[in-house]
Coordinates of C-alpha atoms and ligand atoms in Angstrom, one line a residue:
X3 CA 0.0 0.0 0.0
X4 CA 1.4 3.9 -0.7
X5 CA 2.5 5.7 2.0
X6 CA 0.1 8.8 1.9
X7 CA 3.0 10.9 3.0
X8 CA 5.2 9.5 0.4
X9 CA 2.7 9.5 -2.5
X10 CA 1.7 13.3 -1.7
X11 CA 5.5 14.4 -1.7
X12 CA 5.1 13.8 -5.7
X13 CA 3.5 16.6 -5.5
X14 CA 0.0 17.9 -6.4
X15 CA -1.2 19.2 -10.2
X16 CA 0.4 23.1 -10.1
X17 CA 3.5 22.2 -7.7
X18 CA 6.7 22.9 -9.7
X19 CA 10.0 21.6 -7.9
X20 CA 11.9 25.0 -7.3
X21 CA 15.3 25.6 -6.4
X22 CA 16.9 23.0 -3.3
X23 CA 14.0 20.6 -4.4
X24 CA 11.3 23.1 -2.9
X25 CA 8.7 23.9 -4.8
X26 CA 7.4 27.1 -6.0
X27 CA 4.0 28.2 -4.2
X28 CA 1.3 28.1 -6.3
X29 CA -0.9 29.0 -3.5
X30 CA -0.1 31.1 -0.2
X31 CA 2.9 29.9 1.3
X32 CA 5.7 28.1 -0.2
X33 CA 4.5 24.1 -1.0
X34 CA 7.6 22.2 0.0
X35 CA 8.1 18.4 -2.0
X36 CA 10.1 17.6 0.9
X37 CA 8.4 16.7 4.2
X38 CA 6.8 19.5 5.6
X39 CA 8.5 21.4 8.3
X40 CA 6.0 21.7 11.4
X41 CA 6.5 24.6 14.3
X42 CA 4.2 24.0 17.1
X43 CA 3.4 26.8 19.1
X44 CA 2.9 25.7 23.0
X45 CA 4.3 22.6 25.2
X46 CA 1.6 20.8 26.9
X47 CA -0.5 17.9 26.1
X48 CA -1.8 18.8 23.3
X49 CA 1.4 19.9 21.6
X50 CA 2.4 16.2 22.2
X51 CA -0.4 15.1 20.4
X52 CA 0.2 17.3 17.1
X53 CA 3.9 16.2 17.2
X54 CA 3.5 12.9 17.3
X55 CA 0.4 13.1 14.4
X56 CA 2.6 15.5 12.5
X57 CA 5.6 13.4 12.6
X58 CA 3.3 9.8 12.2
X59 CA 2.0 11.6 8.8
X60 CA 5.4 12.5 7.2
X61 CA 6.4 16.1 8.8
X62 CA 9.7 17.3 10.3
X63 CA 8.7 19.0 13.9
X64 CA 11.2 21.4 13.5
X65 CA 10.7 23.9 16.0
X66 CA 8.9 25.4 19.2
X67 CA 7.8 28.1 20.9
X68 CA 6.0 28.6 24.3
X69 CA 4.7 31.4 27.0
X70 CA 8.6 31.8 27.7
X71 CA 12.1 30.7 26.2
X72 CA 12.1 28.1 29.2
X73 CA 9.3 26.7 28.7
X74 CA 10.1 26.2 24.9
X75 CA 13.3 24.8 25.7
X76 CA 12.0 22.2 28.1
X77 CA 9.3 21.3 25.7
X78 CA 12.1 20.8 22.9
X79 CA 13.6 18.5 24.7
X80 CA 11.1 16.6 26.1
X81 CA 9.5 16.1 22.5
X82 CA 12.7 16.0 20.5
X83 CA 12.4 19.4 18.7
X84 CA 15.8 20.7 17.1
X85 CA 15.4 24.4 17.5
X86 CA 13.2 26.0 20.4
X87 CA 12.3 29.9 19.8
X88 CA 12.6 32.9 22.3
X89 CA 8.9 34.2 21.0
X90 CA 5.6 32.8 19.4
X91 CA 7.3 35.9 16.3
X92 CA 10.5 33.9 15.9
X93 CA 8.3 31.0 15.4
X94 CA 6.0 32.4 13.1
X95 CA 8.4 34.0 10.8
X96 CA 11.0 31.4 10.4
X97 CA 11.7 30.7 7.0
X98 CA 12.2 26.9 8.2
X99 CA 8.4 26.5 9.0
X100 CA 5.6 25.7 6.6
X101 CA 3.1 25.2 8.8
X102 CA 2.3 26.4 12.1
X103 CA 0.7 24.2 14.8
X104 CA -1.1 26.2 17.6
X105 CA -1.6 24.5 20.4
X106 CA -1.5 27.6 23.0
X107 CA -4.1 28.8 25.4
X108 CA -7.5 29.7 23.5
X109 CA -6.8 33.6 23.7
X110 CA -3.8 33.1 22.2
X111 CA -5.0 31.6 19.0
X112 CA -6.6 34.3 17.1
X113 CA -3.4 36.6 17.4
X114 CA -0.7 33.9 16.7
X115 CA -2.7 32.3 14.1
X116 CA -3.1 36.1 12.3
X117 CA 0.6 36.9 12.5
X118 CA 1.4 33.2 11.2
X119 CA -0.8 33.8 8.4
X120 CA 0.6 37.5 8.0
X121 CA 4.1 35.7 7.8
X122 CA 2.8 33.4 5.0
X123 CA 2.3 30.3 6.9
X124 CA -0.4 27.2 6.7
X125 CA -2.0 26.8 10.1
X126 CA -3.2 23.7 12.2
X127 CA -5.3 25.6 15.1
X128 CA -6.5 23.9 18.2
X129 CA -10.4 24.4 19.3
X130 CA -12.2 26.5 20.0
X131 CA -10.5 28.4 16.9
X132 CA -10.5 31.9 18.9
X133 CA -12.8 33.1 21.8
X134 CA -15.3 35.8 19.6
X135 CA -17.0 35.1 16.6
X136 CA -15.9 37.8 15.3
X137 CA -11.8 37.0 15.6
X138 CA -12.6 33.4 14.5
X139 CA -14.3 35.6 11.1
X140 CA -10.8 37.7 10.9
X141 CA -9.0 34.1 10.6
X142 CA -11.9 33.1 8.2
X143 CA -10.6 35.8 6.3
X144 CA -7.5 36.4 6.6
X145 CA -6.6 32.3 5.4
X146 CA -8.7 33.0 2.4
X147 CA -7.1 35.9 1.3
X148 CA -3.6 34.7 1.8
X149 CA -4.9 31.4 0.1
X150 CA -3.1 29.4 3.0
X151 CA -4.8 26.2 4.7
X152 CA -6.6 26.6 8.1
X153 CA -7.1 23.4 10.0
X154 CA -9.2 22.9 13.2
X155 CA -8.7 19.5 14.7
X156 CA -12.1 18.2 15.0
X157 CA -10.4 15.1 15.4
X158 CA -13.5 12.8 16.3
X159 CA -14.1 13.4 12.6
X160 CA -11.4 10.4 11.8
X161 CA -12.6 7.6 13.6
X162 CA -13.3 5.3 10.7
X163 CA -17.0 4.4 12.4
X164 CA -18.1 7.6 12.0
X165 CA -17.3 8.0 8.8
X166 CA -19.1 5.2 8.2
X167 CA -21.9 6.9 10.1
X168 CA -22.1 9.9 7.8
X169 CA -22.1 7.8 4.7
X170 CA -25.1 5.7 6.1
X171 CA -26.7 9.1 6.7
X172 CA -26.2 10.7 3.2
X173 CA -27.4 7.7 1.7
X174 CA -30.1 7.7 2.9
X175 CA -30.1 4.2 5.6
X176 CA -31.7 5.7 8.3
X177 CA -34.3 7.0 6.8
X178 CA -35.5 11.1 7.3
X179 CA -33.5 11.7 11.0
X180 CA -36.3 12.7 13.7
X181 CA -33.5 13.1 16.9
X182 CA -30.1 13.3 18.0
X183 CA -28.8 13.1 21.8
X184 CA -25.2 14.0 22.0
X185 CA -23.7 13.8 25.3
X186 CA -20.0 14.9 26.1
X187 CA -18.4 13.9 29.4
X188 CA -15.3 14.1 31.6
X189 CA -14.8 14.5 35.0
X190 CA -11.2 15.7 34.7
X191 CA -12.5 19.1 36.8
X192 CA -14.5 17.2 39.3
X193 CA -12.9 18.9 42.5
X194 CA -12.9 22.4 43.4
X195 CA -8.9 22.2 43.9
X196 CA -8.7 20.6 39.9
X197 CA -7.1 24.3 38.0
X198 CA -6.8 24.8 34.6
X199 CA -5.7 27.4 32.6
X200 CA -8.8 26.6 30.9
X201 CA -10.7 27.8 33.6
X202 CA -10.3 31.3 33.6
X203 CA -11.8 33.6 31.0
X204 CA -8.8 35.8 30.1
X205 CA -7.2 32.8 28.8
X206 CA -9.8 30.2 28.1
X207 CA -12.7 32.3 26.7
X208 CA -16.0 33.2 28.3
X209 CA -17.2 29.8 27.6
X210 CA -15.0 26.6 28.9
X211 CA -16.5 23.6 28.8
X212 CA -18.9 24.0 25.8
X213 CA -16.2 25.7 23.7
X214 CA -13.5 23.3 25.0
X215 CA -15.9 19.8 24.5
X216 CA -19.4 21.3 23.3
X217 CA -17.1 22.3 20.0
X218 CA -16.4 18.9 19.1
X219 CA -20.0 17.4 19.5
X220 CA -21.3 19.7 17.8
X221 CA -19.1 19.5 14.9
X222 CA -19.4 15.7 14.9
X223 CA -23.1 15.8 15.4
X224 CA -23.0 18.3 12.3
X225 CA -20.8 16.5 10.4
X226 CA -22.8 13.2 10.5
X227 CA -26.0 14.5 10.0
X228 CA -24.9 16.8 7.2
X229 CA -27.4 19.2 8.9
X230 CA -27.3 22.3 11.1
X231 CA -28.3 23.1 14.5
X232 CA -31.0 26.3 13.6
X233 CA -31.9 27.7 16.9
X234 CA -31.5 26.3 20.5
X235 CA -32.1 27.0 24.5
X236 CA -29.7 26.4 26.6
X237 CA -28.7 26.2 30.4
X238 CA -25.4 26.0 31.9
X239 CA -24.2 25.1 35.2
X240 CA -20.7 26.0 37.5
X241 CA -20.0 23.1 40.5
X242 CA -17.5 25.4 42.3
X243 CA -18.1 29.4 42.7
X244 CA -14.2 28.9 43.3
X245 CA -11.0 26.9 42.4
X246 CA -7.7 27.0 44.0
X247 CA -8.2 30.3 45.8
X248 CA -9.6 32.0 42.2
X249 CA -13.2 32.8 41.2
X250 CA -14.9 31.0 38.9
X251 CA -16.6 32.6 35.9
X252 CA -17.1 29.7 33.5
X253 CA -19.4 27.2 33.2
X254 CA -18.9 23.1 34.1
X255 CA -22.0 22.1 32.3
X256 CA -24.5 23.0 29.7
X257 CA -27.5 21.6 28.8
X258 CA -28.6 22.1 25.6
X259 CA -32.3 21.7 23.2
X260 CA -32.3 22.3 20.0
X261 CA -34.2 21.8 16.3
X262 CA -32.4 21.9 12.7
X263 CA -32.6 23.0 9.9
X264 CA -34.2 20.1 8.3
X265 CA -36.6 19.9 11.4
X266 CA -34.7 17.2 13.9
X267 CA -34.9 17.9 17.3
X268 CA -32.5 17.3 19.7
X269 CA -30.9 18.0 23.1
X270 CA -26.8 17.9 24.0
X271 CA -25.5 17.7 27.4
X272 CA -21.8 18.7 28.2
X273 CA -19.8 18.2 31.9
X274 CA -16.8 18.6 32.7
X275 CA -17.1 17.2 36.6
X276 CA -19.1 13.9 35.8
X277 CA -17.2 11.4 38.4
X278 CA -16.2 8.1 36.5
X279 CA -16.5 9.4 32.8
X280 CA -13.1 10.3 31.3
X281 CA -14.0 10.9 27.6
X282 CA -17.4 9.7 27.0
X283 CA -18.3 11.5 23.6
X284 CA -21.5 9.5 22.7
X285 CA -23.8 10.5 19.6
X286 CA -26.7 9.0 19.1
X287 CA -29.6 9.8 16.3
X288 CA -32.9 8.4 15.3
X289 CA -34.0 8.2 11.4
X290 CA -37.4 6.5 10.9
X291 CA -35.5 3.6 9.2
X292 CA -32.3 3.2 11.8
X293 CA -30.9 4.2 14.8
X294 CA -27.0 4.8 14.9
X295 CA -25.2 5.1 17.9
X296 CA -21.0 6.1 18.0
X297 CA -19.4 6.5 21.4
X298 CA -15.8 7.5 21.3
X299 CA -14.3 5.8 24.2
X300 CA -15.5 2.3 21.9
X301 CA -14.6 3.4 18.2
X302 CA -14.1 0.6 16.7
X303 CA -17.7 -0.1 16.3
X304 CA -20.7 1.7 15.4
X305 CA -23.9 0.7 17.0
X306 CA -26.8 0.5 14.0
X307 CA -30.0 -0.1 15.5
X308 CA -33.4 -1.3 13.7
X309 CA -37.1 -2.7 14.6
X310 CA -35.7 -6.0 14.1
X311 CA -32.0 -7.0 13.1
X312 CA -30.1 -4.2 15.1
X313 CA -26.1 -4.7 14.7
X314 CA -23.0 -4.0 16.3
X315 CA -20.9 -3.1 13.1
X316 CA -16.8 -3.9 13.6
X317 CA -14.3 -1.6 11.8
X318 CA -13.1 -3.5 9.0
X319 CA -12.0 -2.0 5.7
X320 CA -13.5 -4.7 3.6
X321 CA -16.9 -3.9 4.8
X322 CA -16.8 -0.1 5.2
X323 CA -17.9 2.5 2.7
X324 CA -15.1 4.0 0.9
X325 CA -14.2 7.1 3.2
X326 CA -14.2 5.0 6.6
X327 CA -12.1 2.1 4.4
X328 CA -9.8 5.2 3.7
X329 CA -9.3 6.3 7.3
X330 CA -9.3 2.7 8.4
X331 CA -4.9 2.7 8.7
X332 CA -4.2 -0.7 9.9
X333 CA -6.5 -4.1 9.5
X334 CA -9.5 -5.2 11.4
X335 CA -8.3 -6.4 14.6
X336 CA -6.1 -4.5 15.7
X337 CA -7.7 -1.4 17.6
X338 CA -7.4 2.1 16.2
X339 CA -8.5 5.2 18.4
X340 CA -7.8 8.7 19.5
X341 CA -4.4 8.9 18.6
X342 CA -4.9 7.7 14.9
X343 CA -7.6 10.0 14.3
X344 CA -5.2 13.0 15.4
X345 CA -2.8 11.3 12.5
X346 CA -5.2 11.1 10.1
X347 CA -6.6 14.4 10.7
X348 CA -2.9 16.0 10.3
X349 CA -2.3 13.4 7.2
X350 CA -5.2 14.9 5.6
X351 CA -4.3 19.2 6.9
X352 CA -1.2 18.1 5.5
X353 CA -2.3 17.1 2.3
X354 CA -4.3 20.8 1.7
X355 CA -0.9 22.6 2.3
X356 CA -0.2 20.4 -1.1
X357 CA -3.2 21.2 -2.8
X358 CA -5.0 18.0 -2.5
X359 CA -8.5 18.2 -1.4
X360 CA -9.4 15.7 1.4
X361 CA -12.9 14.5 2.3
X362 CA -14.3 16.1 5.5
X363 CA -11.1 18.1 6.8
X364 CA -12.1 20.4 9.0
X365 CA -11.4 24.0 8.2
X366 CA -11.3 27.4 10.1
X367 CA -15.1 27.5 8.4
X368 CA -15.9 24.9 11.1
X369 CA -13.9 26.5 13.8
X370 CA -15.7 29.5 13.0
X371 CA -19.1 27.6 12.7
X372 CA -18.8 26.0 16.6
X373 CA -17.3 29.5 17.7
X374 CA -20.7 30.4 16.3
X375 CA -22.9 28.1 18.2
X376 CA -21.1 28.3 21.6
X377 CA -22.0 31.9 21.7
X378 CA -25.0 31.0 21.2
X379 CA -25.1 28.9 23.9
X380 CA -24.1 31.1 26.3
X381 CA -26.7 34.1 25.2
X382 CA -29.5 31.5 25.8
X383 CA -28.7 30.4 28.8
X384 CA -28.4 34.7 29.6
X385 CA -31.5 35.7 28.3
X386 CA -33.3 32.1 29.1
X387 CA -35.0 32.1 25.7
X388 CA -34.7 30.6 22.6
X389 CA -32.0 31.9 20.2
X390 CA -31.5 31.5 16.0
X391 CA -27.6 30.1 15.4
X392 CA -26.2 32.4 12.9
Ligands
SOE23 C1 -9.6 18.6 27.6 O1 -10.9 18.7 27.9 C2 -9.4 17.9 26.3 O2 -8.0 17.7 26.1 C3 -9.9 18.8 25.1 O3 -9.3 20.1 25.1 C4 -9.7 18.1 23.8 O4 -10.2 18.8 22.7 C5 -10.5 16.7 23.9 O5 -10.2 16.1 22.7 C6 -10.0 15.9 25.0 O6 -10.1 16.7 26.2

């Protein structure tokens, strides 16, 4: 089978090989037909994650930059990085970076993402994509115009099963979808001592655990159904008035109703201090034909429920439609989850910086999109009434 990392370094239609074996851009930044040089910005878990994805699909990690030239330097180290950079500028305008990996606190994202785009580079930007609709619009614009990728790892996207669910959905299988329950659970900030940067507003956002979690169920539910939440109430909910000394001025839960455009209905729940549940993303719709059910902590199967004959359908390429088969790395047996995902995700953001066109990546459109909804969250559960998503 082709490497997808080697087979891309051909190079896409309108990639000329320039000078040192580089190629000429033919769209924003320069398209390297060598591996493409990563620079992650930020050194905690989830910069781990992107190097590892980056590296798994092909990419150099080349360099690093963090909230202070320490910080970067122990990150280097600890995640084998060559060069670590005083400041998020350095980073952003070195000619040695194609693409630009931010994995910094949520504030942070709209201004390091802007000047990496300013400087030419393709971005990989964690969720939420910024903390205001109307920064996650300036990135929006600001890629299109410099004609440079924008990624947003919406990562549950590449679990194979739910791929498969999508294409069950588009096709048709379960019939005209009546409801959707999507739940999203962890109970990583169960105590009132648990602290997070996260936590606090002035670097998380005035929404934490809908824009940290609540992002990715809705873009999954959205993604599967192929259909949009239209309006929605909402109520949220903070377990501790306080943590470690600190006031507390986002929300642990959120409880959300809502109806789509094509006239679903549907409710989501979100908690970040549910004891016992770790990572429980769990989406569950009802067609008039089929029920499907996906639950990320088990994603090598897909629950497909019916009047009579309901199934428990195993990953296995030879079976799956041809977008799951595509995501579907390694052969039946031999458990895929949360870490693949991130690698195919990256294999595919990877890919757009080379002009291909991969099924389902998710863009800064999508950031934007559950940027977008979470605000809408939170002005329902303000105003207690109903409220359109833009
Ligand atoms: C913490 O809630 C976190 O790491 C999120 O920030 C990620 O997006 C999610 O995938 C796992 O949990």
């Amino acid at each position: 089978m082709t490497d997808p990392a080697v087979a891309t370094a051909v190079g896409p239609v309108g990639v000329t090989a320039g000078p040192a074996g580089r190629a000429e851009p033919s769209r924003g930044g320069a398209v390297p037909v060598e591996p493409l040089r990563v620079g992650i910005v930020g050194g905690g878990f989830m910069a781990r994650v992107h190097a590892g994805a980056a590296r798994s699909a092909g990419a150099r990690v080349v360099a690093l930059a963090s909230s202070s030239p320490a910080s970067a330097a122990r990150a280097a180290t600890s995640l084998g990085v060559d060069t670590a950079h005083e400041s998020v500028d350095d980073l952003v305008t070195d000619p040695d970076v194609d693409v630009v990996h931010v994995c910094s606190p949520n504030a942070t994202h709209a201004p390091v993402a802007l000047a990496a785009l300013a400087a030419g580079k393709h971005i990989v930007c964690e969720k939420p994509l910024a903390t205001s609709g109307a920064e996650a619009e300036a990135l929006v614009e600001a890629a299109r115009a410099g004609r440079l990728v924008g990624a947003v790892p919406f990562v549950y996207r590449y679990h194979p099963m739910v791929r498969e669910a999508r294409a069950r959905v588009a096709a048709g299988e379960v019939g005209r979808v009546l409801s959707v329950r999507g739940s999203y659970l962890q109970d990583w900030l169960l105590d009132s001592d648990d602290v997070d940067w996260r936590v606090d507003s002035a670097a998380g956002g005035p929404s934490r655990a809908f824009a940290d979690i609540g992002s990715h169920l809705v873009d999954l539910l959205e993604f599967v159904l192929g259909d949009r939440l239209a309006r929605l109430t909402s109520t949220t909910n903070t377990a501790h008035a306080h943590r470690g000394g600190s006031s507390v001025d986002t929300e642990d839960e959120a409880a959300v109703v809502f109806e789509t455009t094509r006239g679903a209905i549907g409710t989501l729940f979100v908690s970040q201090v549910a004891p016992g549940r770790k990572n429980r993303l769990l989406l569950d719709l009802s067609g008039t034909a089929e029920s499907l059910e996906f639950s990320q902590e088990e994603p090598e199967t897909l629950w497909v429920g019916r009047r009579s004959g309901t199934q428990l359908v195993a990953r296995d390429a030879a079976v799956l439609t041809p977008d799951a088969a595509r995501l579907s790395t390694v052969p039946a047996g031999h458990p895929m989850g949360y870490v693949d995902a991130f690698a195919g995700f990256v294999r595919d953001a990877h890919d757009a910086v080379r002009g291909g066109t991969p099924e389902g990546l998710p863009t800064f459109v999508d950031g934007l999109r559950a940027v977008r909804v979470t605000e809408a969250v939170l002005a329902s559960a303000a105003s207690r009434r109903w409220v359109d998503v833009p």
